[in-house]
XYZ file of C-alpha atoms in Angstrom:
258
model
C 30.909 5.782 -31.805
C 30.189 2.188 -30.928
C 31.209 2.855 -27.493
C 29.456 5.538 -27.242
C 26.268 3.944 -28.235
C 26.772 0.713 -26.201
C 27.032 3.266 -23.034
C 23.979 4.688 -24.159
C 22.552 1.700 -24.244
C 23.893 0.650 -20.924
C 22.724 3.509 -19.499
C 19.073 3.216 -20.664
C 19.134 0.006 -19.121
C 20.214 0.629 -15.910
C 17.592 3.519 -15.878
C 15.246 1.388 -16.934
C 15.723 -1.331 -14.342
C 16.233 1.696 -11.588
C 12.600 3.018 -12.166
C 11.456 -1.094 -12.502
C 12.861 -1.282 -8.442
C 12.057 1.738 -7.217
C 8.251 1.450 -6.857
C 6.546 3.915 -3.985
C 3.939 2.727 -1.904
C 2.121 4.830 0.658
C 1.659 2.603 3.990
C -0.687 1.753 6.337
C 0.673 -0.948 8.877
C -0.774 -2.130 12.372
C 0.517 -3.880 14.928
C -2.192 -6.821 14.790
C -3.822 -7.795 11.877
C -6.143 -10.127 14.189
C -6.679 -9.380 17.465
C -7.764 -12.508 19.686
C -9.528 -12.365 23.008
C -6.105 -13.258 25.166
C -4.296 -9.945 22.786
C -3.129 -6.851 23.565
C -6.115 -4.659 22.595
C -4.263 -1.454 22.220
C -3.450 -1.431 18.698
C -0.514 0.701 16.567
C -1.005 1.997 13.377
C 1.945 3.655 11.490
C 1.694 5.393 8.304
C 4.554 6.427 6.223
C 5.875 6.321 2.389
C 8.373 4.668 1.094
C 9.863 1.903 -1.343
C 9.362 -1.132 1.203
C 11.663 -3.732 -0.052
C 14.773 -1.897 -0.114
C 13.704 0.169 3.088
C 14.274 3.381 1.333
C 12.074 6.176 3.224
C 10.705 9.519 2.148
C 9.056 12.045 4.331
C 5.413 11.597 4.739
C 3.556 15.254 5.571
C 0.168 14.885 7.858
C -1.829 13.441 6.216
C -5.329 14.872 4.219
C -7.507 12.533 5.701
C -6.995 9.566 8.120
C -9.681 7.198 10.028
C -11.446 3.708 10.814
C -14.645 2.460 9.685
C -16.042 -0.215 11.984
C -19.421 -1.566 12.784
C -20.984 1.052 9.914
C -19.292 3.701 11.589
C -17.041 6.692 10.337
C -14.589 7.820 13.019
C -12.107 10.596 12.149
C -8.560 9.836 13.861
C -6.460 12.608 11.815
C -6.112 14.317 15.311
C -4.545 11.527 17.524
C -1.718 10.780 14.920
C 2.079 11.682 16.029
C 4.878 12.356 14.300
C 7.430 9.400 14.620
C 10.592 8.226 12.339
C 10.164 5.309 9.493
C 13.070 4.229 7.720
C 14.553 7.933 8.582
C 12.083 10.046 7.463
C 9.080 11.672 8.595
C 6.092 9.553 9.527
C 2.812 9.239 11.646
C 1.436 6.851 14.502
C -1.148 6.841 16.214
C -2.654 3.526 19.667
C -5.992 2.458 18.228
C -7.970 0.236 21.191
C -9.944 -2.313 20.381
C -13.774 -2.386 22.408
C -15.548 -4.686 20.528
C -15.969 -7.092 18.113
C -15.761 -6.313 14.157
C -13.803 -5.815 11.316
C -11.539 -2.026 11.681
C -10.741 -1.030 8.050
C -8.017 2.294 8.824
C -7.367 4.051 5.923
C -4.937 7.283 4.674
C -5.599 9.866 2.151
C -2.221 11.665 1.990
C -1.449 14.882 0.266
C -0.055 15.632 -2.791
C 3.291 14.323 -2.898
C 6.126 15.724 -5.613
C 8.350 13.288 -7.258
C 10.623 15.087 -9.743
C 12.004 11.730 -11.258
C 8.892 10.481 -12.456
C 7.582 14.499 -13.043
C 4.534 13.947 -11.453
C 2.315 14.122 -8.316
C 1.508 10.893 -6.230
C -1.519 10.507 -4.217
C -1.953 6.970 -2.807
C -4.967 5.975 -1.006
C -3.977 3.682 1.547
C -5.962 1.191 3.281
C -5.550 -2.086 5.753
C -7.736 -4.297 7.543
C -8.004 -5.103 11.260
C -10.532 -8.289 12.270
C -11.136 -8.206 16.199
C -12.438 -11.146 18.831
C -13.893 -13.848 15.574
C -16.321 -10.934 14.302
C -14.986 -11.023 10.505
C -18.311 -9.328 8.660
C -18.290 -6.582 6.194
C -14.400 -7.385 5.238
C -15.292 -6.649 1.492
C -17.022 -3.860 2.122
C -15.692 -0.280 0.147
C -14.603 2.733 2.150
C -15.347 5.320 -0.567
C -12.078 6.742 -1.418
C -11.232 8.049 -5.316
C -9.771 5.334 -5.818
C -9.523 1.791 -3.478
C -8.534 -1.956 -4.099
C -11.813 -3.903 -2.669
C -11.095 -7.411 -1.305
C -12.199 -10.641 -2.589
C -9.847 -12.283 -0.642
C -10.161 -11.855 2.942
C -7.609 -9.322 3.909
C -6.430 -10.993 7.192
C -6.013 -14.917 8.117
C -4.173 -15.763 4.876
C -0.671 -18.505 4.822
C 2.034 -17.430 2.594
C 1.384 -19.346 -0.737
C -2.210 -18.291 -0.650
C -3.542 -15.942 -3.556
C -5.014 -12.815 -2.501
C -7.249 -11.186 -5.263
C -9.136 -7.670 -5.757
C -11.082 -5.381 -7.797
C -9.848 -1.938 -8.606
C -11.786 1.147 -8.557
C -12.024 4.277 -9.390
C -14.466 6.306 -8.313
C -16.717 3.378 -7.589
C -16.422 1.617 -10.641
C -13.905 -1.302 -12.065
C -10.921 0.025 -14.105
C -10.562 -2.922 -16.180
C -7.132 -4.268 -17.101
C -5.519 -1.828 -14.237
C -1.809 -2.199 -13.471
C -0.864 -3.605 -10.351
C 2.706 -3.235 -8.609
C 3.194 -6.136 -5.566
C 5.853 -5.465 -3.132
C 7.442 -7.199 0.100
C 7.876 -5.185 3.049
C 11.339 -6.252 4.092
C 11.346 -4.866 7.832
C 14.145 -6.567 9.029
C 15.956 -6.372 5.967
C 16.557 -10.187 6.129
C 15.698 -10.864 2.514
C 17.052 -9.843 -0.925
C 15.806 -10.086 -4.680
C 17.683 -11.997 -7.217
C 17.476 -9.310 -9.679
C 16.580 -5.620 -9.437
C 13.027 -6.703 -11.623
C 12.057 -8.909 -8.865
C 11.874 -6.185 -5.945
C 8.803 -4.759 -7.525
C 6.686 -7.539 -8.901
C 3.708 -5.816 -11.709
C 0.119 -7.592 -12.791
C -2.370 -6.275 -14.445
C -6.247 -6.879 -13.742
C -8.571 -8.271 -16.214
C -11.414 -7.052 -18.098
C -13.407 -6.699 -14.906
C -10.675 -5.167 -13.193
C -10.368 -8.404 -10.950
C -6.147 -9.459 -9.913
C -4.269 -12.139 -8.581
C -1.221 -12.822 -7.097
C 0.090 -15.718 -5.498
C 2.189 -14.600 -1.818
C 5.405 -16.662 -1.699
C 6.405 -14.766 2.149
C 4.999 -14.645 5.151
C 4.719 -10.904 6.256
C 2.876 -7.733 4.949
C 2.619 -7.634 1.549
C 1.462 -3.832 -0.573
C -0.683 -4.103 -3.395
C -0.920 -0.806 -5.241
C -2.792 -0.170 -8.352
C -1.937 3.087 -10.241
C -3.941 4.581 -12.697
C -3.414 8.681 -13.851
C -5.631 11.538 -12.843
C -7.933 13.452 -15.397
C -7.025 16.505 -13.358
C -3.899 18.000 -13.337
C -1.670 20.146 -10.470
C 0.433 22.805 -10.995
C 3.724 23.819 -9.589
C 6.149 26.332 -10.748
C 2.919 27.441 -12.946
C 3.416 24.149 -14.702
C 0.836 21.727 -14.910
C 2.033 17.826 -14.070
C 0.056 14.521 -13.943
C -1.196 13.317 -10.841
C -0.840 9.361 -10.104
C -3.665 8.473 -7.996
C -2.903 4.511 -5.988
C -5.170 2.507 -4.787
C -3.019 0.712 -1.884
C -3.958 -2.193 0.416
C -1.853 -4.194 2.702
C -2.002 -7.894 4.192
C -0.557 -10.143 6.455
C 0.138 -13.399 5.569
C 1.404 -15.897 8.022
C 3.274 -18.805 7.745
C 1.842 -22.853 9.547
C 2.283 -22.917 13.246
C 4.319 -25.751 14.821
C 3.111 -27.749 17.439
């Protein structure tokens, strides 16, 4: 019996820890988070889904909804995206130039994605921030989805060891003491976590619905706050919960040498 309690137990735990490091994050990532005069003005923009740190993919339908705001404009790019591979599994890309200068805020409204393990729908609204030729206005400024992470750090120019803070919203207002999961996109694999709690690091937000978190790593870095749905979706003429993230991801950079 006391065996087969402690494997219970043992068990629990290793579930426990599992759905700790497995963390999804929808994602938004360009090829140049600041484009200079002398740079390649042509930029990529990927979008997939996946758990970033361990480079786990999962297929990534066309989006709902995918675009740019820049200079107080709305431009619909849903149509240029291709399909491409991340991590193995279905994804979309789409060349971006840059004509002038600004601040490019692209952003991803996916559908309705099914996760049986956690028995629920995931929708996560996916942003990132492009700054072009020194123009760096309007970086703070909401794109309107259900739910976003609004800068009060600049998202672009930051050093590893910086602290990057937000406010979380839903539908235009803070959601005060929100939970928010950090993770390390570990592209070229090159880095591993101590312990299976450290892949996916979790803060909450305060009254206000204000984070922060200190970046240890150059390289992009998700922030995605999660918060449930009021509204439900059905399948199999069952009705699940619907976890709605807000998702934003920055580039920090390490010091230059001379």
């Amino acid at each position: 019996m006391k065996k087969f309690l402690s494997g219970c137990v043992l068990g629990l735990f290793f579930l426990c820890v599992s759905q700790t490091a497995f963390a999804h994050f929808g994602m938004v990532i360009p090829s140049d988070s600041m484009v200079m005069q002398r740079d390649n003005r042509d930029v990529g923009v990927t979008l997939s889904f996946s758990h970033p740190f361990e480079m786990i993919g999962m297929e990534l339908v066309k989006p709902e909804a995918f675009g740019v705001i820049a200079n107080g404009k709305k431009q619909d790019l849903l149509g240029k995206l291709r399909k491409t591979r991340v991590m193995d599994h279905t994804a979309w890309t789409t060349d971006y130039k840059i004509k002038r200068p600004g601040v490019y805020a692209f952003y991803m409204e996916p559908k309705p994605y099914w996760e049986p393990a956690e028995d629920c729908f995931i929708v996560h609204y996916t942003k990132t921030v492009v700054t072009a030729f020194g123009d760096d206005e309007g970086w703070d400024e909401e794109i309107g989805l259900k739910t976003e992470i609004v800068p009060l750090s600049k998202p672009f120019g930051l050093y590893a060891g910086n602290v990057f803070q937000g406010i979380v919203k839903m539908d235009g207002k803070p959601i005060p003491f929100a939970e928010v999961e950090v993770e390390y996109y570990n592209e070229d694999k090159k880095v591993a976590a101590p312990t299976d709690y450290m892949i996916t690091q979790t803060i909450k937000a305060d009254k206000n619905g204000v984070f922060t978190y200190a970046v240890p790593k150059a390289g992009w870095w998700g922030f995605a706050a999660l918060n449930t749905s009021d509204e439900k979706m059905e399948i199999k003429g069952e009705k699940k919960d619907v976890e709605l993230g807000a998702v934003i991801w920055v580039k920090f950079h390490d010091w230059k040498k001379k």
